[in-house]
PDB file of C-alpha atoms in Angstrom:
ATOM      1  CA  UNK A   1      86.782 100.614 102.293  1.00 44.00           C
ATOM      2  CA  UNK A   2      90.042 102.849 102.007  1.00 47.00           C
ATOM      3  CA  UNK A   3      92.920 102.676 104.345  1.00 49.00           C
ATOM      4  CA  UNK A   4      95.080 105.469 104.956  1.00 44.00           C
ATOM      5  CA  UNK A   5      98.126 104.109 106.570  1.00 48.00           C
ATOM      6  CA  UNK A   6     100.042 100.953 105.908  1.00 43.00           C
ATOM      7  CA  UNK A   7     101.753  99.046 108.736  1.00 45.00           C
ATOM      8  CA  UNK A   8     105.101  97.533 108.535  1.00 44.00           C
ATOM      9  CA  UNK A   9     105.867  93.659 108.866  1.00 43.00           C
ATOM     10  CA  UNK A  10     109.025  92.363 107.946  1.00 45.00           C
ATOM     11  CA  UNK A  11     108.221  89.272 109.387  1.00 66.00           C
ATOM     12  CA  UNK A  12     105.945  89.183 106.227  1.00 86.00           C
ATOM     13  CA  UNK A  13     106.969  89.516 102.453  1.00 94.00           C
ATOM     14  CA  UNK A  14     107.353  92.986 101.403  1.00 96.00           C
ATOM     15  CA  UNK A  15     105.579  92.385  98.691  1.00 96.00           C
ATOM     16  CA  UNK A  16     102.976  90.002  97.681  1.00 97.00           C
ATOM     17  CA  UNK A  17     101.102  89.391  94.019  1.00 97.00           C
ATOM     18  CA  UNK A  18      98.384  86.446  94.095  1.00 98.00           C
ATOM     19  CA  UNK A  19      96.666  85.476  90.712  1.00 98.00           C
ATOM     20  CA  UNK A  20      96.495  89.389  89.478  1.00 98.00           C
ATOM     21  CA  UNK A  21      95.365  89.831  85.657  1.00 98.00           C
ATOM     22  CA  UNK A  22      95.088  92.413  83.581  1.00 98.00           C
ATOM     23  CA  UNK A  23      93.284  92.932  80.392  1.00 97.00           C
ATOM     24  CA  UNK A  24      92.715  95.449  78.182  1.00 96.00           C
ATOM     25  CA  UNK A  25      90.062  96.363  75.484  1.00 93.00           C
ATOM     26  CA  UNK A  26      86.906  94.097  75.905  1.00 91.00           C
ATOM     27  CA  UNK A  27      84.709  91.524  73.756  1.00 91.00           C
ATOM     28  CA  UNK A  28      86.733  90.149  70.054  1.00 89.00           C
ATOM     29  CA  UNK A  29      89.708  92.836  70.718  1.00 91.00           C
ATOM     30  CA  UNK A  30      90.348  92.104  74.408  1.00 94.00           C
ATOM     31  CA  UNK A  31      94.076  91.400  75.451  1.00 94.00           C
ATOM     32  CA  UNK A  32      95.282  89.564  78.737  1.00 95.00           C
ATOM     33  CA  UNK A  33      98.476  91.164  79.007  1.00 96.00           C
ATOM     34  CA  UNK A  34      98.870  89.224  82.623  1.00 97.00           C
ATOM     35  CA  UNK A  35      97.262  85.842  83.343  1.00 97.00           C
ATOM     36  CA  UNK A  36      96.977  85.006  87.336  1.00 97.00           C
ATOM     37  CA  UNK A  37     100.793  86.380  87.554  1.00 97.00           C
ATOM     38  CA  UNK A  38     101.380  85.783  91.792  1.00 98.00           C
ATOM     39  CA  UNK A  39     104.972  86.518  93.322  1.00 97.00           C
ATOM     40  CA  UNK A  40     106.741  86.905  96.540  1.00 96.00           C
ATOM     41  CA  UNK A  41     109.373  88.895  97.894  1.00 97.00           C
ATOM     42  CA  UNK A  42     111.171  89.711 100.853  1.00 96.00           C
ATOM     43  CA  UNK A  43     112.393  92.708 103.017  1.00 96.00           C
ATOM     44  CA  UNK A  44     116.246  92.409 101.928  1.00 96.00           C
ATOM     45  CA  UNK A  45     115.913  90.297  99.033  1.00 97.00           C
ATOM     46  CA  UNK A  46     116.357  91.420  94.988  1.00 97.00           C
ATOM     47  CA  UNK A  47     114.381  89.655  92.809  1.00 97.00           C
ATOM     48  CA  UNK A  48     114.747  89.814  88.544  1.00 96.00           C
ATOM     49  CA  UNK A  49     112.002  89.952  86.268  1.00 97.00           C
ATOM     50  CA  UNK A  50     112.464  88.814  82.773  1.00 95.00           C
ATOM     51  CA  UNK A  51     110.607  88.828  79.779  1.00 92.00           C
ATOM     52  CA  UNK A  52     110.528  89.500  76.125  1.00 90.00           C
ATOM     53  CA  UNK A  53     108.888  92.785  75.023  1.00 87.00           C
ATOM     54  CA  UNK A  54     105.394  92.399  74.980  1.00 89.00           C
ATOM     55  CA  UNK A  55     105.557  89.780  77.439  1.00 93.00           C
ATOM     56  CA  UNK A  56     103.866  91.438  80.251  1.00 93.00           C
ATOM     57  CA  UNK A  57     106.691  92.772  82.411  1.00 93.00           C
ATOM     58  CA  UNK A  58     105.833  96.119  82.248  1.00 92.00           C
ATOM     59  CA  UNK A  59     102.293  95.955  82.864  1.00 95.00           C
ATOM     60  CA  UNK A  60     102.961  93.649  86.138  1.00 96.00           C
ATOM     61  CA  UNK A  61     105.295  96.314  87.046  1.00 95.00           C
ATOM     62  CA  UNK A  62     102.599  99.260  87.053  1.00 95.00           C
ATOM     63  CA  UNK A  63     100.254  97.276  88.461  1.00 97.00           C
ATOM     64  CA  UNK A  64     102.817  97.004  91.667  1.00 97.00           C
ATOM     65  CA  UNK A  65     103.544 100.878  91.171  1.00 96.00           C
ATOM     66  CA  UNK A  66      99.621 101.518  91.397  1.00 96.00           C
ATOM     67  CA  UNK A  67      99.932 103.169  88.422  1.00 96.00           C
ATOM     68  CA  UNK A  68      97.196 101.225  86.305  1.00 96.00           C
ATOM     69  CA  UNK A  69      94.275  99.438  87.311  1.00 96.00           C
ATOM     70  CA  UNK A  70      94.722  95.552  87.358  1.00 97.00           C
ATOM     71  CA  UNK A  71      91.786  93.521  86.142  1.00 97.00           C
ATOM     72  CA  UNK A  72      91.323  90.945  89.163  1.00 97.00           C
ATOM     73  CA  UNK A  73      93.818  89.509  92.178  1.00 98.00           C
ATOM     74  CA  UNK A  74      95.413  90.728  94.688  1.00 98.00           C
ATOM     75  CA  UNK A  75      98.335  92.729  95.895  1.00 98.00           C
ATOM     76  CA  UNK A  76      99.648  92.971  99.663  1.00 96.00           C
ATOM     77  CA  UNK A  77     102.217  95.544 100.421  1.00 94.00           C
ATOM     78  CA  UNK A  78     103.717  94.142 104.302  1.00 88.00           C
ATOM     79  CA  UNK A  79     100.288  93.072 106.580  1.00 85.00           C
ATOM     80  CA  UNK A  80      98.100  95.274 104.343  1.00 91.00           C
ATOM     81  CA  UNK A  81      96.115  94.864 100.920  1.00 95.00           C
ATOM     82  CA  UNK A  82      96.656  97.264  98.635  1.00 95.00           C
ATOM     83  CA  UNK A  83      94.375  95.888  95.448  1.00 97.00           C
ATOM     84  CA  UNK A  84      91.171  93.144  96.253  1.00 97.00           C
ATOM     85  CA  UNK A  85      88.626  94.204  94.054  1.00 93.00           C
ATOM     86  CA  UNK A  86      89.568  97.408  93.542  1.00 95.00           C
ATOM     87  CA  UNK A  87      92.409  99.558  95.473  1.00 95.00           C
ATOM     88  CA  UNK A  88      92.096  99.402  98.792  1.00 94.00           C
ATOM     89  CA  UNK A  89      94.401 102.671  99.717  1.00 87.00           C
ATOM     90  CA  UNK A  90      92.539 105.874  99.315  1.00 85.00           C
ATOM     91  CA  UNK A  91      95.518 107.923  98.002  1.00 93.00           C
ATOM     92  CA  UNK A  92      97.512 106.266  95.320  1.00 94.00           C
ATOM     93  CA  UNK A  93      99.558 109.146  94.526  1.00 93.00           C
ATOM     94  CA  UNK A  94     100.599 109.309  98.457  1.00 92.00           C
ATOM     95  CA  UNK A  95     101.308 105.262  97.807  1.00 93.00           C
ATOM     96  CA  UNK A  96     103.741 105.817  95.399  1.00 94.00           C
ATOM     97  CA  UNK A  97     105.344 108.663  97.224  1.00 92.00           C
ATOM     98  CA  UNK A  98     105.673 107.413 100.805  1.00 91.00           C
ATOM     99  CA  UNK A  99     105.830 103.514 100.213  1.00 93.00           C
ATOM    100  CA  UNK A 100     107.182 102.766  96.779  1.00 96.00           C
ATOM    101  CA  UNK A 101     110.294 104.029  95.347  1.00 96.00           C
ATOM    102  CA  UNK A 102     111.265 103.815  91.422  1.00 96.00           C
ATOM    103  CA  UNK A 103     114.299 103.706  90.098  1.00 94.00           C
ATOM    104  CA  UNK A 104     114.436 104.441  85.577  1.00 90.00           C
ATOM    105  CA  UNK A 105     116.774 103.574  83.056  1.00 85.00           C
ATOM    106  CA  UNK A 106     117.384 106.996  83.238  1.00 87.00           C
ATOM    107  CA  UNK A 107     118.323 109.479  86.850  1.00 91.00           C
ATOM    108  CA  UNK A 108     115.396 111.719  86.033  1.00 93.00           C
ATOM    109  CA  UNK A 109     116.651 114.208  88.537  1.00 96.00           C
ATOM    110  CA  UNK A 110     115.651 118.123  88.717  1.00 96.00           C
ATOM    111  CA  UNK A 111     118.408 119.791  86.971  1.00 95.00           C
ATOM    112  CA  UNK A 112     117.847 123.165  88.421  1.00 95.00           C
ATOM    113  CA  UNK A 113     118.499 121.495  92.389  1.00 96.00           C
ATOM    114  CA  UNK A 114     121.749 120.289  94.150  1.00 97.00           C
ATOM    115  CA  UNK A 115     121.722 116.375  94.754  1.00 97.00           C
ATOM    116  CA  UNK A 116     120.822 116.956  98.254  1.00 98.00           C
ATOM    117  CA  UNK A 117     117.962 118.330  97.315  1.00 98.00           C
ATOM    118  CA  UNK A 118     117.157 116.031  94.343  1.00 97.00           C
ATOM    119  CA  UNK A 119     117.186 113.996  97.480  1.00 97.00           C
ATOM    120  CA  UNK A 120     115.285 115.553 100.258  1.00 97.00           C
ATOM    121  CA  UNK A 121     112.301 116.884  98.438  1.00 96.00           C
ATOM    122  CA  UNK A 122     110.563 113.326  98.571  1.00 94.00           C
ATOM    123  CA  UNK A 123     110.608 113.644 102.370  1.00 95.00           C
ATOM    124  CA  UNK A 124     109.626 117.249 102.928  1.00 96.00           C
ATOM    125  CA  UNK A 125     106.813 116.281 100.044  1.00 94.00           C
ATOM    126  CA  UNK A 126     105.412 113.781 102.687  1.00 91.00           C
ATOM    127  CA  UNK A 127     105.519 116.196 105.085  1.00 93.00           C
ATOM    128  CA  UNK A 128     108.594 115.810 107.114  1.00 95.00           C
ATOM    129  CA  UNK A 129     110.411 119.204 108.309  1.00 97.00           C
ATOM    130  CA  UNK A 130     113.481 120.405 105.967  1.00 96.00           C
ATOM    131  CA  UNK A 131     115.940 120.027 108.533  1.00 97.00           C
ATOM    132  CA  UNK A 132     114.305 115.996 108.902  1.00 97.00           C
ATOM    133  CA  UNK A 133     114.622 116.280 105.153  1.00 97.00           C
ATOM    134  CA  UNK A 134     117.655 116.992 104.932  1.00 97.00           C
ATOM    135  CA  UNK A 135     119.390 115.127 107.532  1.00 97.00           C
ATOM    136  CA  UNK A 136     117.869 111.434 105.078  1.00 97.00           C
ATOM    137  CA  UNK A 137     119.593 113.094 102.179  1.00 97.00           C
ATOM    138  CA  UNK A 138     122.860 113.713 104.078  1.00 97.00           C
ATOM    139  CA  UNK A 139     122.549 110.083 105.534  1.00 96.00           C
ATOM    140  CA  UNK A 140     121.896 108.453 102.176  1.00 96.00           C
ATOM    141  CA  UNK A 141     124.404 110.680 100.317  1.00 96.00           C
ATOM    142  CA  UNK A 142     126.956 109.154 103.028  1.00 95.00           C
ATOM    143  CA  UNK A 143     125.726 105.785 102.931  1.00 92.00           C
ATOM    144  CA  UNK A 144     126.099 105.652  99.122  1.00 91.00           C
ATOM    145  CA  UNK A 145     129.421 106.987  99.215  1.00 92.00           C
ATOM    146  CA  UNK A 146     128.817 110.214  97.300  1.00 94.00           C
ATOM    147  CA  UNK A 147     128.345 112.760 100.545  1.00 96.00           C
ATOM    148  CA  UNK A 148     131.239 115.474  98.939  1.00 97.00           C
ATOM    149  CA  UNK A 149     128.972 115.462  95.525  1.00 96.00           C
ATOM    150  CA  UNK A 150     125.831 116.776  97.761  1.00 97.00           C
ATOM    151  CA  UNK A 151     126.335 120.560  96.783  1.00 97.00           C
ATOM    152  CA  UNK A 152     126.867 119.721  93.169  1.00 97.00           C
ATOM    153  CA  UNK A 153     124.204 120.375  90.171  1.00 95.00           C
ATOM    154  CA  UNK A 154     123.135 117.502  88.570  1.00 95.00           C
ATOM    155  CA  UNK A 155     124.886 118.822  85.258  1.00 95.00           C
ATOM    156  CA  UNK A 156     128.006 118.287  87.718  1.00 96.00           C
ATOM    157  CA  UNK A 157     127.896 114.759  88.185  1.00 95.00           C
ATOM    158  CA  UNK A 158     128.918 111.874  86.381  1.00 91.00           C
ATOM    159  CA  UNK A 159     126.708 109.023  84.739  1.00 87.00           C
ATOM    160  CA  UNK A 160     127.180 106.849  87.840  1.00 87.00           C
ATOM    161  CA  UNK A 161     126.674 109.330  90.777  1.00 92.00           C
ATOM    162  CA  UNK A 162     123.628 110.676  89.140  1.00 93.00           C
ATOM    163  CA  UNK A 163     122.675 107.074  89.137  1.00 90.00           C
ATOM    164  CA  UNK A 164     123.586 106.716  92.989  1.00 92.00           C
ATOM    165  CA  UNK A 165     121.886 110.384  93.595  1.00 95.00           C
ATOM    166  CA  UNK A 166     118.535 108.604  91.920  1.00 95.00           C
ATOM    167  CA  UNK A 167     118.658 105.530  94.354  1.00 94.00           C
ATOM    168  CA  UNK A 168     118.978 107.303  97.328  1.00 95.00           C
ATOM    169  CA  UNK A 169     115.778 109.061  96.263  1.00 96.00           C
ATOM    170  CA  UNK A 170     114.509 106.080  95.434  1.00 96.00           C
ATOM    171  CA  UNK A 171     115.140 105.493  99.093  1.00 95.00           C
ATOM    172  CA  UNK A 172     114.240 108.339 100.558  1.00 95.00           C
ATOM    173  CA  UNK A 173     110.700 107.886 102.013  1.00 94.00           C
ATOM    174  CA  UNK A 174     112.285 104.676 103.256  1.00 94.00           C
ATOM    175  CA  UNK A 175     109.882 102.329 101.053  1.00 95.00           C
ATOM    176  CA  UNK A 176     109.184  98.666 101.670  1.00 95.00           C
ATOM    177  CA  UNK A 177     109.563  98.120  98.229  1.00 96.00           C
ATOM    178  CA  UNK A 178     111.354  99.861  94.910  1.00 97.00           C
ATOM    179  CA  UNK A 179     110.427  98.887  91.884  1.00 97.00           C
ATOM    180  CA  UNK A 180     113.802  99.377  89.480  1.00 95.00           C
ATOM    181  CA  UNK A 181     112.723  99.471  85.483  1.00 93.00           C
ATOM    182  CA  UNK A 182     116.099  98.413  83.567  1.00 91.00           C
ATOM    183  CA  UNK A 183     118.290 100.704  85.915  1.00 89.00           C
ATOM    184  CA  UNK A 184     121.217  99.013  83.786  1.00 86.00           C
ATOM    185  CA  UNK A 185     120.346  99.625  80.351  1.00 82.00           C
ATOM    186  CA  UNK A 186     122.509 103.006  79.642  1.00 73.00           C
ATOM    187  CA  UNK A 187     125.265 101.661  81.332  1.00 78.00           C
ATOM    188  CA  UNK A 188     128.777  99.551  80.043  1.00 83.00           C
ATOM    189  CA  UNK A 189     128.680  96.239  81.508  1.00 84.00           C
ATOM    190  CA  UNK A 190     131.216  97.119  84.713  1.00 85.00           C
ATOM    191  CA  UNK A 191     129.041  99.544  85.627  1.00 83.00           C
ATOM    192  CA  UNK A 192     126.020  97.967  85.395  1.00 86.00           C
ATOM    193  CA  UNK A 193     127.273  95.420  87.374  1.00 89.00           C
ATOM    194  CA  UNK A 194     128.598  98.052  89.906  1.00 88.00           C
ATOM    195  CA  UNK A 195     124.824  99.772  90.056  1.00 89.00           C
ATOM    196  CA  UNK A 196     123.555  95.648  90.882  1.00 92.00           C
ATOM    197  CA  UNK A 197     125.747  95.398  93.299  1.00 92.00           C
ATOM    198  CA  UNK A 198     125.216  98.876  95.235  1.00 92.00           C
ATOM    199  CA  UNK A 199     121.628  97.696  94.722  1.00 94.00           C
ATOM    200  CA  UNK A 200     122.113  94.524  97.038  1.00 94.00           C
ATOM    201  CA  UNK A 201     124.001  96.206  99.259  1.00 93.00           C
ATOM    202  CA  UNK A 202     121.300  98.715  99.859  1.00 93.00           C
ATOM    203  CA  UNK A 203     118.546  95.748  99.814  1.00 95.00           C
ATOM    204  CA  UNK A 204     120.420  93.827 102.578  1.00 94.00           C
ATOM    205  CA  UNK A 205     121.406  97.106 104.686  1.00 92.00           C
ATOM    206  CA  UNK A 206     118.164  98.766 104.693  1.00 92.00           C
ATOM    207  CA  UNK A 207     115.789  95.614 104.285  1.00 94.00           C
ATOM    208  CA  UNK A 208     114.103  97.017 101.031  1.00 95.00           C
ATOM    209  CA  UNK A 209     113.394  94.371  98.929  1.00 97.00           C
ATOM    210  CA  UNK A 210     113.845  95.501  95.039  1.00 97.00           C
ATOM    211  CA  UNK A 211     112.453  94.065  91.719  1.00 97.00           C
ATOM    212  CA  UNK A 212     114.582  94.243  88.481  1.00 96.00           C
ATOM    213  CA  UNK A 213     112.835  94.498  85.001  1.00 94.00           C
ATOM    214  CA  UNK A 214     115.952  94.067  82.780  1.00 91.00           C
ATOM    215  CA  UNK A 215     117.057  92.310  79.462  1.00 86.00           C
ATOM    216  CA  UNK A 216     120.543  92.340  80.296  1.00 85.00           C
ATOM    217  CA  UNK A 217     121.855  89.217  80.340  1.00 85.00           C
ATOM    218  CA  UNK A 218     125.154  90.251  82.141  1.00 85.00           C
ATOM    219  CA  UNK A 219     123.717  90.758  85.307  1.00 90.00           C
ATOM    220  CA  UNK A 220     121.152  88.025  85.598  1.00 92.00           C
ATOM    221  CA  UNK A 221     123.716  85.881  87.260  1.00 92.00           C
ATOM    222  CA  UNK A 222     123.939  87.958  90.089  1.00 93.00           C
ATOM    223  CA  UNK A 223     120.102  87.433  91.152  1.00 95.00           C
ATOM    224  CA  UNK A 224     119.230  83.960  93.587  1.00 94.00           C
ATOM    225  CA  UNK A 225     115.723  84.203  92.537  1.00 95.00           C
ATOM    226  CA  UNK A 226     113.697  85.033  88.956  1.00 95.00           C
ATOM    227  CA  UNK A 227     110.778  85.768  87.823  1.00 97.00           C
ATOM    228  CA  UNK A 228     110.288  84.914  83.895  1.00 95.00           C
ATOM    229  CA  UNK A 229     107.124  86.604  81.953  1.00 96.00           C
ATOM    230  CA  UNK A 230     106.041  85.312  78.463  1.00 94.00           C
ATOM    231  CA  UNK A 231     102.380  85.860  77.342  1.00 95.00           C
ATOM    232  CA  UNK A 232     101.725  87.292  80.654  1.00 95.00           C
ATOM    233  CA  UNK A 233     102.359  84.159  82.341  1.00 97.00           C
ATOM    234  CA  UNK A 234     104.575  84.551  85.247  1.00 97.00           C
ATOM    235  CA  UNK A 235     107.091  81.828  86.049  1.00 96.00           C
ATOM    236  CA  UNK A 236     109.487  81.303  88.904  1.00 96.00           C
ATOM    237  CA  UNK A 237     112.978  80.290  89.169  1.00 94.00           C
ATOM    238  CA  UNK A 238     115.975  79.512  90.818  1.00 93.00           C
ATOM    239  CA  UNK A 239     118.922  82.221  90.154  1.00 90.00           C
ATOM    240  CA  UNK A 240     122.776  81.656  90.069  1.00 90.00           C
ATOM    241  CA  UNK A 241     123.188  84.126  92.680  1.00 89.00           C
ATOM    242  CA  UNK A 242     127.022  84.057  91.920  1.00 86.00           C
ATOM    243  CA  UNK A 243     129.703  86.057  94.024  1.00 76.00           C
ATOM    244  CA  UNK A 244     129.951  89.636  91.974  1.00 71.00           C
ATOM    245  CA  UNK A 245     133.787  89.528  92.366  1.00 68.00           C
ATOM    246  CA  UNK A 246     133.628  86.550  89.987  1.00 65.00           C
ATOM    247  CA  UNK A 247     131.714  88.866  87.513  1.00 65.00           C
ATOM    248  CA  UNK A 248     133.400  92.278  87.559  1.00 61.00           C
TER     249      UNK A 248
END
């Protein structure tokens, strides 16, 4: 069974793992890399994920992107199963397109475009019409503050706006989900904070709900809810959720 279009709830999680495993190899030299991890998360809500290298994080996290195979569980993206004994979508590279956005350590942007249309070519990619296109990039290029940088190269730009110019094309397709691997991690500590915050704001405004894989320890304050991974076992918590005008 394949499904080729993916209905939006947000009376339901975003997002929903439930017992998913992965191992790799087989017989004497098999590895579980994730034991029966299952999480939750809502439209709106921004979620850490923790762990020591090895731990699992990463593999949970490309399991969510669709980009590897898990082993067994399941995985519910809104109303709709994604992964139940195999993937349930019949186009995984339009899944990760249209209804998952990542955001790297790194911008990764196409040096050779503007930001607008760093921006845009996500939608016109799904098919929209350029001036549809363009219109999301000029709205998310306003909404992130950075609409005068839209005719700029990426060469251009500093550190931080090629960091907002990546999470607006992150945000592009308008994705239940985005899946953020340690967005932080080239960045000073004020502006790492400033990129978590930007990050909530966008959660709460445009009811994406966001998963952090980070290891810095400066901004884990700012989460309400964890998720710790050791030995692919996948633990929840309770997060400070403190004020970030008490941390900058």
């Amino acid at each position: 069974m394949t499904k080729t279009h993916i209905s939006e709830d947000t009376m339901k999680p975003a997002i929903r793992v439930e017992n998913l495993s992965k191992t790799y190899g087989s017989g004497s030299s098999a590895v579980q890399a994730l034991k029966n991890a299952s999480m939750s998360v809502q439209p709106g809500e921004v979620v850490g994920l923790l762990g020591p290298s090895g731990s699992g994080k990463t593999t949970l996290l490309q399991c969510l992107g669709a980009i590897i195979d898990p082993s067994g569980g399941r995985i519910t993206l809104g109303g709709d199963v994604l992964f139940e004994n195999g993937w349930q979508y019949s186009d995984r590279r339009a899944l990760r397109r249209d209804r998952i956005g990542f955001i790297f350590q790194r911008p990764y942007l196409i040096p050779f475009m503007d930001a607008t249309e760093n921006i845009a070519i996500l939608p016109m990619l799904q098919g929209q019409t350029n001036k549809q296109a363009y219109s999301r990039a000029a709205e998310l290029l306003d909404i992130l503050d950075i609409t005068e940088r839209g005719s700029a190269r990426i060469e251009e730009l500093s550190g931080g706006e090629q960091q907002r110019v990546a999470i607006a094309r992150a945000l592009a397709n308008r994705p239940p989900i985005i899946l953020a691997d340690e967005p932080t991690a080239p960045l000073d500590s004020h502006r790492a904070m400033s990129v978590m915050q930007l990050l909530h704001e966008m959660a709460e405004k445009l009811k994406t709900a966001i998963i952090v894989v980070t290891h810095d320890e400066n901004i884990i304050p700012v989460f309400k809810r964890l998720y710790r991974i050791r030995d692919g076992v996948l633990h929840e918590e309770t997060g400070e959720g403190r004020a970030f005008d008490a941390l900058l």
